[in-house]
Coordinates of N, CA and C in Angstrom, one line a residue:
M1 N -51.1 40.5 -121.9 CA -51.7 39.4 -121.2 C -51.5 38.1 -122.0
K2 N -51.8 38.2 -123.3 CA -51.7 37.0 -124.1 C -50.2 36.5 -124.1
K3 N -49.3 37.5 -124.2 CA -47.9 37.2 -124.3 C -47.4 36.5 -123.0
T4 N -47.9 37.0 -121.9 CA -47.6 36.4 -120.6 C -48.0 35.0 -120.5
L5 N -49.3 34.8 -120.9 CA -49.8 33.4 -120.9 C -49.0 32.5 -121.8
L6 N -48.7 33.0 -123.0 CA -47.9 32.2 -123.9 C -46.5 31.8 -123.3
L7 N -45.9 32.8 -122.7 CA -44.6 32.5 -122.1 C -44.7 31.5 -121.0
T8 N -45.8 31.6 -120.2 CA -46.0 30.7 -119.1 C -46.2 29.3 -119.6
A9 N -47.0 29.2 -120.7 CA -47.3 27.9 -121.3 C -46.0 27.3 -121.9
L10 N -45.2 28.1 -122.5 CA -43.9 27.6 -123.1 C -43.0 27.1 -122.0
A11 N -42.9 27.9 -120.9 CA -42.1 27.5 -119.7 C -42.5 26.2 -119.1
A12 N -43.9 26.0 -119.0 CA -44.4 24.8 -118.5 C -44.1 23.6 -119.4
A13 N -44.2 23.8 -120.7 CA -43.9 22.8 -121.6 C -42.5 22.4 -121.6
L14 N -41.6 23.4 -121.5 CA -40.2 23.1 -121.4 C -39.8 22.3 -120.1
T15 N -40.4 22.7 -119.0 CA -40.2 22.0 -117.8 C -40.6 20.6 -117.8
A16 N -41.8 20.4 -118.4 CA -42.3 19.0 -118.6 C -41.5 18.2 -119.5
S17 N -40.9 18.8 -120.5 CA -40.1 18.1 -121.5 C -38.8 17.7 -120.8
L18 N -38.2 18.6 -120.0 CA -37.0 18.3 -119.3 C -37.2 17.2 -118.3
A19 N -38.3 17.2 -117.6 CA -38.6 16.2 -116.6 C -38.8 14.8 -117.2
Q20 N -39.4 14.8 -118.4 CA -39.6 13.6 -119.1 C -38.2 13.0 -119.6
A21 N -37.3 13.9 -120.1 CA -36.0 13.5 -120.6 C -35.2 12.9 -119.4
G22 N -35.3 13.5 -118.2 CA -34.6 13.0 -117.1 C -33.1 13.5 -117.1
E23 N -32.5 13.3 -115.9 CA -31.1 13.7 -115.8 C -30.2 12.5 -116.3
K24 N -29.3 12.8 -117.2 CA -28.5 11.7 -117.8 C -27.4 11.3 -116.8
L25 N -27.2 10.0 -116.6 CA -26.2 9.5 -115.8 C -25.4 8.5 -116.5
S26 N -24.1 8.7 -116.8 CA -23.3 7.8 -117.6 C -22.5 6.9 -116.7
V27 N -22.6 5.6 -116.9 CA -21.9 4.7 -116.0 C -21.1 3.7 -116.8
A28 N -19.8 3.5 -116.5 CA -19.0 2.5 -117.2 C -19.2 1.2 -116.5
A29 N -19.2 0.1 -117.3 CA -19.3 -1.3 -116.7 C -18.7 -2.3 -117.6
T30 N -18.2 -3.4 -117.1 CA -17.8 -4.5 -117.9 C -19.1 -5.3 -118.3
P31 N -19.1 -6.1 -119.4 CA -20.3 -6.7 -119.9 C -21.1 -7.5 -119.0
V32 N -20.4 -8.5 -118.3 CA -21.1 -9.5 -117.5 C -20.5 -9.5 -116.1
P33 N -21.2 -9.4 -115.0 CA -22.7 -9.2 -115.0 C -23.1 -7.8 -114.9
H34 N -22.1 -6.9 -114.8 CA -22.3 -5.5 -114.4 C -23.3 -4.8 -115.4
A35 N -23.0 -4.8 -116.7 CA -23.9 -4.1 -117.6 C -25.2 -4.8 -117.7
E36 N -25.3 -6.1 -117.5 CA -26.6 -6.8 -117.5 C -27.5 -6.3 -116.3
I37 N -26.8 -6.1 -115.2 CA -27.6 -5.7 -114.0 C -28.0 -4.2 -114.2
L38 N -27.2 -3.4 -114.8 CA -27.5 -2.0 -115.0 C -28.7 -1.9 -116.0
E39 N -28.7 -2.8 -117.0 CA -29.8 -2.8 -118.0 C -31.1 -3.2 -117.3
L40 N -31.0 -4.0 -116.3 CA -32.2 -4.4 -115.6 C -32.9 -3.2 -114.9
I41 N -32.1 -2.4 -114.3 CA -32.6 -1.3 -113.5 C -32.9 0.0 -114.3
K42 N -32.5 0.0 -115.6 CA -32.6 1.2 -116.4 C -34.1 1.7 -116.5
P43 N -35.1 0.8 -116.7 CA -36.4 1.3 -116.8 C -36.9 2.0 -115.5
E44 N -36.5 1.4 -114.3 CA -37.0 1.9 -113.0 C -36.3 3.3 -112.8
L45 N -35.1 3.4 -113.2 CA -34.4 4.7 -113.0 C -35.1 5.8 -113.9
A46 N -35.5 5.4 -115.1 CA -36.2 6.3 -116.0 C -37.4 6.9 -115.3
K47 N -38.2 6.0 -114.6 CA -39.4 6.4 -113.9 C -39.1 7.5 -112.9
Q48 N -37.8 7.4 -112.3 CA -37.4 8.3 -111.3 C -36.7 9.6 -111.8
G49 N -36.7 9.7 -113.2 CA -36.1 10.9 -113.8 C -34.6 10.8 -114.0
V50 N -34.1 9.6 -114.1 CA -32.7 9.3 -114.3 C -32.5 8.6 -115.6
D51 N -31.9 9.2 -116.6 CA -31.6 8.5 -117.9 C -30.3 7.8 -117.8
L52 N -30.3 6.5 -117.6 CA -29.0 5.8 -117.4 C -28.4 5.5 -118.8
D53 N -27.2 5.9 -118.9 CA -26.4 5.7 -120.2 C -25.3 4.7 -119.8
I54 N -25.4 3.5 -120.3 CA -24.4 2.4 -119.9 C -23.3 2.3 -120.9
K55 N -22.1 2.5 -120.5 CA -20.9 2.5 -121.4 C -20.2 1.2 -121.1
V56 N -20.1 0.3 -122.0 CA -19.5 -1.0 -121.8 C -18.0 -1.0 -122.1
F57 N -17.2 -1.5 -121.2 CA -15.7 -1.6 -121.4 C -15.3 -3.1 -121.2
T58 N -14.2 -3.5 -121.8 CA -13.7 -4.8 -121.6 C -12.4 -4.8 -120.8
D59 N -11.9 -3.7 -120.4 CA -10.7 -3.6 -119.6 C -11.0 -3.0 -118.2
Y60 N -10.0 -2.9 -117.3 CA -10.2 -2.4 -116.0 C -9.6 -1.0 -115.8
V61 N -9.0 -0.5 -116.8 CA -8.3 0.8 -116.7 C -9.1 2.0 -117.1
Q62 N -9.7 1.9 -118.4 CA -10.4 3.0 -118.9 C -11.6 3.4 -118.1
P63 N -12.4 2.5 -117.5 CA -13.5 2.9 -116.7 C -13.2 3.8 -115.6
N64 N -12.0 3.6 -115.0 CA -11.6 4.5 -113.9 C -11.1 5.9 -114.4
L65 N -10.3 5.8 -115.5 CA -9.8 7.0 -116.1 C -10.9 7.9 -116.6
Q66 N -11.9 7.3 -117.2 CA -13.0 8.1 -117.8 C -13.8 8.8 -116.7
V67 N -14.0 8.1 -115.6 CA -14.7 8.8 -114.5 C -13.9 9.8 -113.8
S68 N -12.6 9.5 -113.6 CA -11.7 10.5 -113.0 C -11.6 11.8 -113.8
Q69 N -11.6 11.6 -115.1 CA -11.5 12.8 -116.1 C -12.8 13.5 -116.3
K70 N -13.9 13.0 -115.7 CA -15.2 13.5 -115.7 C -15.9 13.4 -117.1
N71 N -15.4 12.4 -117.9 CA -16.0 12.0 -119.1 C -17.3 11.2 -118.8
L72 N -17.2 10.4 -117.7 CA -18.3 9.6 -117.3 C -18.6 9.9 -115.8
D73 N -19.8 9.6 -115.3 CA -20.2 9.9 -114.0 C -19.8 8.9 -112.9
A74 N -19.8 7.6 -113.3 CA -19.5 6.6 -112.3 C -19.1 5.3 -113.0
N75 N -18.7 4.3 -112.2 CA -18.5 3.0 -112.8 C -18.8 1.9 -111.9
Y76 N -19.0 0.7 -112.4 CA -19.4 -0.4 -111.6 C -18.8 -1.7 -112.2
F77 N -17.7 -2.1 -111.6 CA -16.9 -3.3 -112.1 C -15.9 -3.8 -111.1
Q78 N -15.5 -3.0 -110.1 CA -14.2 -3.3 -109.4 C -14.4 -3.6 -107.9
T79 N -13.3 -4.2 -107.4 CA -13.2 -4.4 -105.9 C -12.5 -3.3 -105.2
K80 N -12.5 -3.2 -103.9 CA -11.8 -2.2 -103.2 C -10.3 -2.3 -103.3
P81 N -9.7 -3.5 -103.2 CA -8.3 -3.6 -103.4 C -7.8 -3.1 -104.7
Y82 N -8.6 -3.4 -105.8 CA -8.2 -2.9 -107.1 C -8.3 -1.4 -107.1
L83 N -9.4 -0.8 -106.6 CA -9.6 0.7 -106.6 C -8.5 1.3 -105.8
D84 N -8.1 0.8 -104.6 CA -7.1 1.4 -103.8 C -5.7 1.4 -104.5
T85 N -5.4 0.3 -105.2 CA -4.2 0.2 -105.9 C -4.2 1.2 -107.1
F86 N -5.3 1.3 -107.8 CA -5.4 2.2 -108.9 C -5.3 3.7 -108.5
N87 N -5.9 4.0 -107.4 CA -5.8 5.4 -106.9 C -4.4 5.8 -106.5
T88 N -3.7 4.8 -105.9 CA -2.3 5.0 -105.5 C -1.4 5.2 -106.7
Q89 N -1.5 4.3 -107.6 CA -0.6 4.3 -108.8 C -0.9 5.4 -109.8
R90 N -2.2 5.8 -109.9 CA -2.6 6.7 -111.0 C -2.8 8.1 -110.4
G91 N -2.8 8.3 -109.1 CA -3.0 9.6 -108.5 C -4.5 10.0 -108.6
T92 N -5.4 9.1 -108.7 CA -6.8 9.5 -108.8 C -7.4 9.5 -107.4
E93 N -8.6 10.0 -107.3 CA -9.3 10.1 -106.0 C -10.7 9.5 -106.1
L94 N -10.9 8.4 -106.8 CA -12.2 7.8 -106.9 C -12.6 7.2 -105.6
V95 N -14.0 7.2 -105.3 CA -14.5 6.8 -104.0 C -15.6 5.7 -104.2
I96 N -15.6 4.8 -103.2 CA -16.7 3.8 -103.2 C -18.0 4.4 -102.8
V97 N -19.1 4.0 -103.5 CA -20.4 4.5 -103.2 C -21.2 3.4 -102.5
Q98 N -21.2 2.2 -103.1 CA -22.1 1.1 -102.6 C -21.6 -0.2 -103.1
G99 N -21.5 -1.2 -102.2 CA -21.2 -2.6 -102.6 C -22.4 -3.3 -103.1
V100 N -22.3 -4.0 -104.2 CA -23.4 -4.7 -104.9 C -23.3 -6.2 -104.9
H101 N -22.2 -6.7 -105.3 CA -22.2 -8.2 -105.4 C -20.7 -8.7 -105.3
V102 N -20.6 -10.0 -105.1 CA -19.3 -10.7 -105.0 C -19.3 -11.7 -106.2
E103 N -18.1 -11.7 -106.9 CA -17.9 -12.7 -107.9 C -16.8 -13.7 -107.5
P104 N -17.2 -14.8 -106.9 CA -16.1 -15.7 -106.4 C -15.1 -16.0 -107.5
F105 N -13.9 -15.8 -107.2 CA -12.7 -15.9 -108.1 C -12.4 -17.4 -108.2
G106 N -12.1 -17.9 -109.4 CA -11.9 -19.3 -109.6 C -10.7 -19.7 -110.4
A107 N -10.3 -21.0 -110.3 CA -9.2 -21.6 -111.0 C -9.8 -22.6 -112.0
Y108 N -9.4 -22.6 -113.3 CA -10.0 -23.4 -114.3 C -8.9 -24.1 -115.1
S109 N -9.3 -25.3 -115.7 CA -8.3 -26.0 -116.5 C -9.1 -26.6 -117.7
A110 N -8.5 -26.6 -118.8 CA -9.1 -27.3 -120.0 C -8.4 -28.7 -120.1
K111 N -7.4 -29.0 -119.3 CA -6.7 -30.2 -119.4 C -6.9 -31.2 -118.3
Y112 N -7.3 -30.7 -117.1 CA -7.4 -31.5 -115.9 C -8.7 -31.3 -115.2
K113 N -9.1 -32.4 -114.5 CA -10.4 -32.3 -113.8 C -10.3 -32.1 -112.3
S114 N -9.0 -32.0 -111.8 CA -8.8 -31.7 -110.4 C -7.4 -31.1 -110.3
L115 N -7.3 -30.4 -109.2 CA -5.9 -29.8 -108.9 C -4.9 -30.9 -108.6
D116 N -5.3 -32.0 -108.1 CA -4.4 -33.1 -107.9 C -3.7 -33.7 -109.2
E117 N -4.4 -33.5 -110.3 CA -3.9 -34.0 -111.5 C -2.8 -33.0 -112.1
L118 N -2.7 -31.8 -111.6 CA -1.7 -30.9 -112.1 C -0.3 -31.5 -112.1
P119 N 0.5 -31.5 -113.1 CA 1.8 -32.1 -113.1 C 2.8 -31.2 -112.4
N120 N 4.0 -31.7 -112.0 CA 5.0 -30.9 -111.5 C 5.5 -30.0 -112.6
G121 N 5.8 -28.7 -112.3 CA 6.2 -27.8 -113.3 C 5.1 -27.2 -114.2
A122 N 3.8 -27.5 -113.8 CA 2.7 -27.0 -114.5 C 2.7 -25.4 -114.6
T123 N 2.2 -24.9 -115.8 CA 2.1 -23.5 -116.0 C 0.8 -23.0 -115.6
I124 N 0.8 -22.0 -114.7 CA -0.5 -21.4 -114.2 C -0.6 -19.9 -114.7
A125 N -1.7 -19.6 -115.3 CA -1.9 -18.2 -115.8 C -2.6 -17.4 -114.7
I126 N -2.1 -16.3 -114.4 CA -2.8 -15.4 -113.3 C -2.8 -14.0 -113.8
P127 N -3.8 -13.2 -113.4 CA -3.9 -11.8 -113.8 C -2.7 -11.0 -113.3
N128 N -2.2 -10.0 -114.1 CA -1.0 -9.3 -113.7 C -1.2 -8.0 -112.9
E129 N -2.5 -7.7 -112.6 CA -2.7 -6.5 -111.8 C -2.5 -6.9 -110.3
V130 N -1.8 -6.0 -109.6 CA -1.3 -6.4 -108.3 C -2.3 -7.0 -107.4
S131 N -3.5 -6.3 -107.2 CA -4.5 -6.8 -106.2 C -5.1 -8.1 -106.7
T132 N -5.2 -8.3 -108.0 CA -5.8 -9.5 -108.5 C -4.8 -10.6 -108.5
T133 N -3.5 -10.3 -108.7 CA -2.5 -11.3 -108.6 C -2.5 -11.9 -107.2
G134 N -2.5 -11.0 -106.2 CA -2.6 -11.4 -104.8 C -3.8 -12.3 -104.5
R135 N -4.9 -11.9 -105.1 CA -6.1 -12.7 -104.9 C -6.0 -14.1 -105.5
A136 N -5.3 -14.2 -106.7 CA -5.1 -15.5 -107.3 C -4.2 -16.4 -106.4
L137 N -3.1 -15.8 -105.9 CA -2.2 -16.5 -105.1 C -2.8 -17.0 -103.8
L138 N -3.6 -16.1 -103.2 CA -4.3 -16.5 -102.0 C -5.2 -17.7 -102.2
L139 N -5.9 -17.8 -103.4 CA -6.7 -18.9 -103.7 C -5.9 -20.2 -103.8
L140 N -4.8 -20.1 -104.5 CA -3.9 -21.2 -104.7 C -3.3 -21.7 -103.4
Q141 N -3.0 -20.7 -102.5 CA -2.5 -21.1 -101.1 C -3.6 -21.8 -100.4
K142 N -4.9 -21.3 -100.5 CA -6.0 -21.9 -99.8 C -6.2 -23.4 -100.2
A143 N -5.9 -23.6 -101.5 CA -6.1 -24.9 -102.1 C -4.9 -25.8 -101.8
G144 N -3.9 -25.3 -101.1 CA -2.8 -26.1 -100.6 C -1.7 -26.3 -101.7
L145 N -1.7 -25.5 -102.7 CA -0.7 -25.6 -103.8 C 0.6 -24.9 -103.5
L146 N 0.6 -23.9 -102.6 CA 1.8 -23.1 -102.4 C 1.6 -22.4 -101.0
T147 N 2.7 -21.8 -100.6 CA 2.7 -21.0 -99.3 C 3.3 -19.6 -99.6
L148 N 2.7 -18.6 -99.1 CA 3.2 -17.2 -99.2 C 3.9 -16.8 -98.0
K149 N 4.8 -15.8 -98.2 CA 5.6 -15.3 -97.1 C 4.6 -14.6 -96.1
D150 N 3.7 -13.9 -96.6 CA 2.6 -13.4 -95.7 C 1.3 -14.0 -96.2
P151 N 0.8 -15.0 -95.4 CA -0.3 -15.8 -95.9 C -1.6 -15.0 -96.0
T152 N -1.6 -13.8 -95.6 CA -2.9 -13.0 -95.6 C -2.8 -11.8 -96.6
S153 N -1.7 -11.6 -97.3 CA -1.4 -10.4 -98.1 C -2.2 -10.4 -99.4
A154 N -3.1 -9.4 -99.6 CA -3.8 -9.3 -100.8 C -2.9 -8.7 -101.9
Q155 N -1.7 -8.3 -101.6 CA -0.8 -7.7 -102.5 C 0.3 -8.6 -102.9
A156 N 0.2 -9.9 -102.6 CA 1.2 -10.9 -102.9 C 1.6 -11.0 -104.3
L157 N 2.8 -11.2 -104.6 CA 3.3 -11.5 -106.0 C 4.0 -12.8 -106.0
P158 N 4.3 -13.4 -107.2 CA 4.9 -14.7 -107.3 C 6.3 -14.7 -106.5
R159 N 7.0 -13.6 -106.5 CA 8.2 -13.5 -105.7 C 8.0 -13.7 -104.2
D160 N 6.8 -13.6 -103.7 CA 6.5 -13.8 -102.3 C 6.1 -15.2 -102.0
I161 N 6.2 -16.1 -102.9 CA 6.0 -17.5 -102.6 C 7.2 -18.1 -102.0
V162 N 7.0 -18.7 -100.8 CA 8.2 -19.3 -100.1 C 8.2 -20.8 -100.2
D163 N 7.1 -21.4 -100.6 CA 7.1 -22.8 -100.7 C 6.3 -23.2 -102.0
N164 N 6.9 -23.8 -103.0 CA 6.2 -24.1 -104.2 C 6.7 -25.6 -104.5
P165 N 6.2 -26.6 -103.8 CA 6.7 -27.9 -103.8 C 6.6 -28.6 -105.2
R166 N 5.7 -28.2 -106.0 CA 5.5 -28.8 -107.3 C 6.0 -28.0 -108.4
N167 N 6.8 -27.0 -108.1 CA 7.6 -26.1 -109.0 C 6.7 -25.5 -110.1
F168 N 5.5 -25.0 -109.7 CA 4.6 -24.4 -110.7 C 5.3 -23.2 -111.3
K169 N 5.0 -22.9 -112.6 CA 5.5 -21.7 -113.3 C 4.3 -20.8 -113.5
F170 N 4.5 -19.5 -113.3 CA 3.4 -18.5 -113.4 C 3.6 -17.6 -114.6
R171 N 2.5 -17.5 -115.3 CA 2.4 -16.6 -116.5 C 1.4 -15.5 -116.2
E172 N 2.0 -14.3 -116.1 CA 1.2 -13.2 -115.7 C 0.7 -12.4 -116.9
L173 N -0.7 -12.3 -117.0 CA -1.3 -11.7 -118.1 C -2.4 -10.7 -117.7
E174 N -2.8 -9.8 -118.6 CA -3.9 -8.9 -118.4 C -5.1 -9.8 -118.1
A175 N -5.9 -9.4 -117.1 CA -7.1 -10.2 -116.6 C -8.0 -10.6 -117.8
A176 N -8.3 -9.7 -118.7 CA -9.2 -10.0 -119.8 C -8.6 -11.0 -120.8
T177 N -7.3 -11.2 -120.8 CA -6.6 -12.1 -121.7 C -6.5 -13.5 -121.1
V178 N -6.6 -13.7 -119.8 CA -6.4 -15.0 -119.2 C -7.3 -16.1 -119.8
P179 N -8.7 -15.8 -120.0 CA -9.5 -16.9 -120.5 C -9.1 -17.4 -121.9
R180 N -8.4 -16.5 -122.7 CA -8.0 -16.8 -124.0 C -6.9 -17.8 -124.1
V181 N -6.1 -17.9 -123.0 CA -5.0 -18.9 -123.0 C -5.3 -20.1 -122.2
L182 N -6.6 -20.3 -121.9 CA -7.0 -21.5 -121.1 C -6.5 -22.8 -121.7
N183 N -6.5 -22.9 -123.0 CA -6.1 -24.1 -123.7 C -4.5 -24.2 -123.8
Q184 N -3.9 -23.1 -123.5 CA -2.4 -23.1 -123.6 C -1.6 -23.3 -122.3
V185 N -2.4 -23.3 -121.2 CA -1.7 -23.5 -119.9 C -2.4 -24.7 -119.2
D186 N -1.8 -25.0 -118.0 CA -2.4 -26.1 -117.2 C -3.5 -25.7 -116.3
L187 N -3.4 -24.4 -115.8 CA -4.4 -23.9 -114.9 C -4.5 -22.4 -115.2
A188 N -5.7 -21.8 -115.1 CA -5.9 -20.4 -115.3 C -6.8 -19.8 -114.2
L189 N -6.3 -18.7 -113.5 CA -7.1 -18.1 -112.5 C -7.8 -16.9 -113.2
I190 N -9.2 -17.0 -113.2 CA -10.0 -16.1 -114.0 C -11.0 -15.3 -113.2
N191 N -11.0 -14.0 -113.4 CA -12.1 -13.2 -112.8 C -13.4 -13.7 -113.3
T192 N -14.4 -13.8 -112.4 CA -15.7 -14.4 -112.7 C -16.4 -13.7 -113.9
N193 N -16.3 -12.3 -114.0 CA -17.0 -11.7 -115.1 C -16.4 -12.1 -116.4
Y194 N -15.1 -12.3 -116.5 CA -14.5 -12.8 -117.7 C -14.7 -14.3 -117.9
A195 N -14.9 -15.1 -116.8 CA -15.2 -16.5 -116.9 C -16.6 -16.6 -117.5
L196 N -17.6 -15.8 -117.1 CA -18.9 -15.9 -117.6 C -19.0 -15.5 -119.1
E197 N -18.2 -14.5 -119.4 CA -18.1 -14.1 -120.9 C -17.6 -15.2 -121.7
A198 N -16.7 -16.0 -121.1 CA -16.1 -17.2 -121.9 C -16.9 -18.4 -121.8
K199 N -18.2 -18.3 -121.3 CA -19.1 -19.4 -121.2 C -18.7 -20.4 -120.2
L200 N -17.9 -20.0 -119.2 CA -17.5 -21.0 -118.1 C -18.6 -20.8 -117.0
N201 N -18.9 -21.9 -116.3 CA -19.8 -21.9 -115.2 C -19.0 -22.0 -113.9
P202 N -18.7 -21.0 -113.1 CA -17.9 -21.1 -112.0 C -18.2 -22.2 -111.0
K203 N -19.5 -22.4 -110.8 CA -19.9 -23.5 -109.9 C -19.6 -24.9 -110.4
R204 N -19.7 -25.0 -111.7 CA -19.5 -26.3 -112.3 C -18.1 -26.6 -112.8
D205 N -17.5 -25.5 -113.3 CA -16.2 -25.7 -114.0 C -14.9 -25.4 -113.2
A206 N -15.1 -24.6 -112.2 CA -13.9 -24.2 -111.4 C -13.4 -25.3 -110.5
L207 N -12.1 -25.5 -110.6 CA -11.4 -26.6 -109.8 C -11.2 -26.1 -108.3
A208 N -11.1 -24.8 -108.2 CA -11.0 -24.1 -106.9 C -11.7 -22.8 -107.0
I209 N -12.5 -22.4 -106.0 CA -13.2 -21.1 -106.0 C -13.4 -20.5 -104.6
E210 N -13.4 -19.2 -104.6 CA -13.6 -18.5 -103.3 C -15.0 -18.9 -102.8
G211 N -15.2 -18.8 -101.5 CA -16.5 -19.0 -100.9 C -17.3 -17.7 -100.8
S212 N -18.5 -17.8 -100.3 CA -19.4 -16.7 -100.2 C -18.9 -15.6 -99.2
D213 N -17.8 -16.0 -98.4 CA -17.2 -15.0 -97.5 C -16.1 -14.2 -98.1
S214 N -16.0 -14.3 -99.4 CA -15.0 -13.5 -100.1 C -15.1 -12.0 -99.8
P215 N -14.0 -11.3 -99.5 CA -14.0 -9.9 -99.2 C -14.0 -9.0 -100.4
Y216 N -14.0 -9.7 -101.6 CA -13.8 -8.9 -102.8 C -15.2 -8.5 -103.4
V217 N -15.8 -7.6 -102.8 CA -17.1 -7.1 -103.2 C -16.9 -6.2 -104.4
N218 N -17.8 -6.2 -105.4 CA -17.8 -5.3 -106.5 C -18.6 -4.1 -106.2
Y219 N -18.1 -2.9 -106.4 CA -18.6 -1.6 -105.9 C -19.1 -0.7 -107.1
L220 N -20.1 0.1 -106.8 CA -20.4 1.3 -107.5 C -19.4 2.4 -107.1
V221 N -18.7 3.0 -108.0 CA -17.7 4.0 -107.7 C -17.9 5.3 -108.4
A222 N -17.6 6.4 -107.7 CA -17.8 7.7 -108.3 C -16.7 8.6 -107.9
R223 N -16.9 9.9 -108.0 CA -15.9 10.9 -107.6 C -16.4 11.6 -106.3
P224 N -15.5 12.3 -105.6 CA -15.9 13.0 -104.4 C -16.9 14.1 -104.7
D225 N -16.8 14.7 -105.9 CA -17.7 15.8 -106.3 C -19.1 15.4 -106.6
N226 N -19.3 14.1 -106.9 CA -20.7 13.7 -107.4 C -21.2 12.5 -106.6
Q227 N -20.4 12.0 -105.6 CA -20.9 10.7 -105.0 C -22.2 10.9 -104.2
D228 N -22.5 12.2 -103.8 CA -23.7 12.4 -103.0 C -24.8 13.0 -103.9
S229 N -24.7 13.0 -105.2 CA -25.7 13.6 -106.0 C -27.0 12.7 -106.0
E230 N -28.1 13.3 -106.3 CA -29.4 12.6 -106.2 C -29.4 11.5 -107.2
A231 N -28.8 11.7 -108.4 CA -28.8 10.6 -109.4 C -28.0 9.4 -109.0
I232 N -26.9 9.7 -108.4 CA -26.0 8.6 -107.9 C -26.7 7.8 -106.7
K233 N -27.4 8.6 -105.9 CA -28.2 8.0 -104.8 C -29.3 7.1 -105.3
K234 N -30.0 7.5 -106.3 CA -31.0 6.7 -106.9 C -30.4 5.4 -107.6
L235 N -29.3 5.6 -108.2 CA -28.6 4.4 -108.8 C -28.2 3.4 -107.8
S236 N -27.6 3.9 -106.7 CA -27.2 3.1 -105.6 C -28.4 2.3 -105.0
A237 N -29.5 3.0 -104.8 CA -30.7 2.3 -104.2 C -31.2 1.3 -105.2
A238 N -31.2 1.6 -106.5 CA -31.7 0.6 -107.5 C -30.8 -0.6 -107.5
L239 N -29.5 -0.4 -107.4 CA -28.6 -1.6 -107.5 C -28.7 -2.5 -106.3
T240 N -29.3 -2.0 -105.2 CA -29.4 -2.9 -104.0 C -30.9 -3.1 -103.7
S241 N -31.7 -3.2 -104.7 CA -33.1 -3.4 -104.5 C -33.4 -4.9 -104.5
P242 N -34.6 -5.3 -103.9 CA -34.9 -6.7 -103.9 C -35.0 -7.3 -105.3
E243 N -35.4 -6.5 -106.3 CA -35.4 -7.0 -107.7 C -34.0 -7.4 -108.2
V244 N -33.0 -6.6 -107.9 CA -31.7 -6.9 -108.3 C -31.2 -8.2 -107.6
K245 N -31.5 -8.3 -106.3 CA -31.1 -9.5 -105.6 C -31.7 -10.7 -106.2
A246 N -32.9 -10.7 -106.5 CA -33.6 -11.8 -107.1 C -33.0 -12.2 -108.5
F247 N -32.7 -11.1 -109.2 CA -32.2 -11.3 -110.6 C -30.8 -12.0 -110.5
I248 N -29.9 -11.5 -109.6 CA -28.6 -12.1 -109.4 C -28.7 -13.5 -109.0
E249 N -29.5 -13.8 -108.1 CA -29.6 -15.2 -107.6 C -30.2 -16.2 -108.7
K250 N -31.1 -15.7 -109.4 CA -31.7 -16.6 -110.5 C -30.9 -16.7 -111.7
R251 N -30.3 -15.6 -112.2 CA -29.6 -15.6 -113.4 C -28.2 -16.3 -113.3
Y252 N -27.5 -16.0 -112.2 CA -26.1 -16.4 -112.2 C -25.9 -17.7 -111.3
E253 N -27.0 -18.1 -110.6 CA -27.0 -19.4 -109.9 C -25.7 -19.7 -109.1
G254 N -25.3 -18.7 -108.3 CA -24.2 -18.8 -107.4 C -22.9 -18.4 -107.9
A255 N -22.8 -18.1 -109.2 CA -21.6 -17.6 -109.8 C -21.4 -16.1 -109.4
V256 N -22.5 -15.4 -109.1 CA -22.4 -14.1 -108.6 C -23.3 -14.1 -107.4
L257 N -22.9 -13.4 -106.3 CA -23.6 -13.4 -105.0 C -23.9 -12.0 -104.6
P258 N -25.2 -11.7 -104.2 CA -25.5 -10.4 -103.7 C -24.7 -10.1 -102.5
A259 N -24.3 -8.8 -102.3 CA -23.5 -8.4 -101.2 C -24.3 -7.4 -100.3
F260 N -25.6 -7.5 -100.4 CA -26.4 -6.5 -99.6 C -27.6 -7.3 -99.1

């Protein structure tokens, strides 16, 4: 009898201990704003039994590879055009779970205060990943600096420019590298997360920027085998809570916009 009671007590203690520890959920994110938003919701998820482990990356490739290889559970950093291109090129099958925010893409210059000041033959740095290259060229087209063969193509490349009246030259670089060459080029098209890390204020510093109607939402992404797990559902709900919406609006002052 004593032995049975002891075993029951040990089982209860173990169950309580596991409940307190929570289910671990590892999520890859770039530093700003993704990791900051995840840090905000970490305490709330802990109350719900989810131990959120945030893995910070500064590139756009490893977060997807690590989730696909099941080293991590999910990631939060990318747009659908980027994910679609990645899945096609890498043979991965990552899936969208929830849209969280938009980071309006911007054009910056350390030399000029307006696009009109750009000289003929100016050098423009753009990200070299296909979907982001297209995004940059679409913004330049919207600003009246060039014309694309297909004016709506998110996959446009410099070779698809049919009218470049001011003979701009394009320097294609890894997205994370573009802010580092801002002083070396005439104009740089920079992803907002990297702009924020470089202490640029998109609302104040961008010479051209996407509007709030941008289709480039940043998503929580997982795999087909875990996208419907309870932990992922709790994470998705937390990322689209009123608290996160208020945090985004207050902290980023329009540089990041809620998409829910």
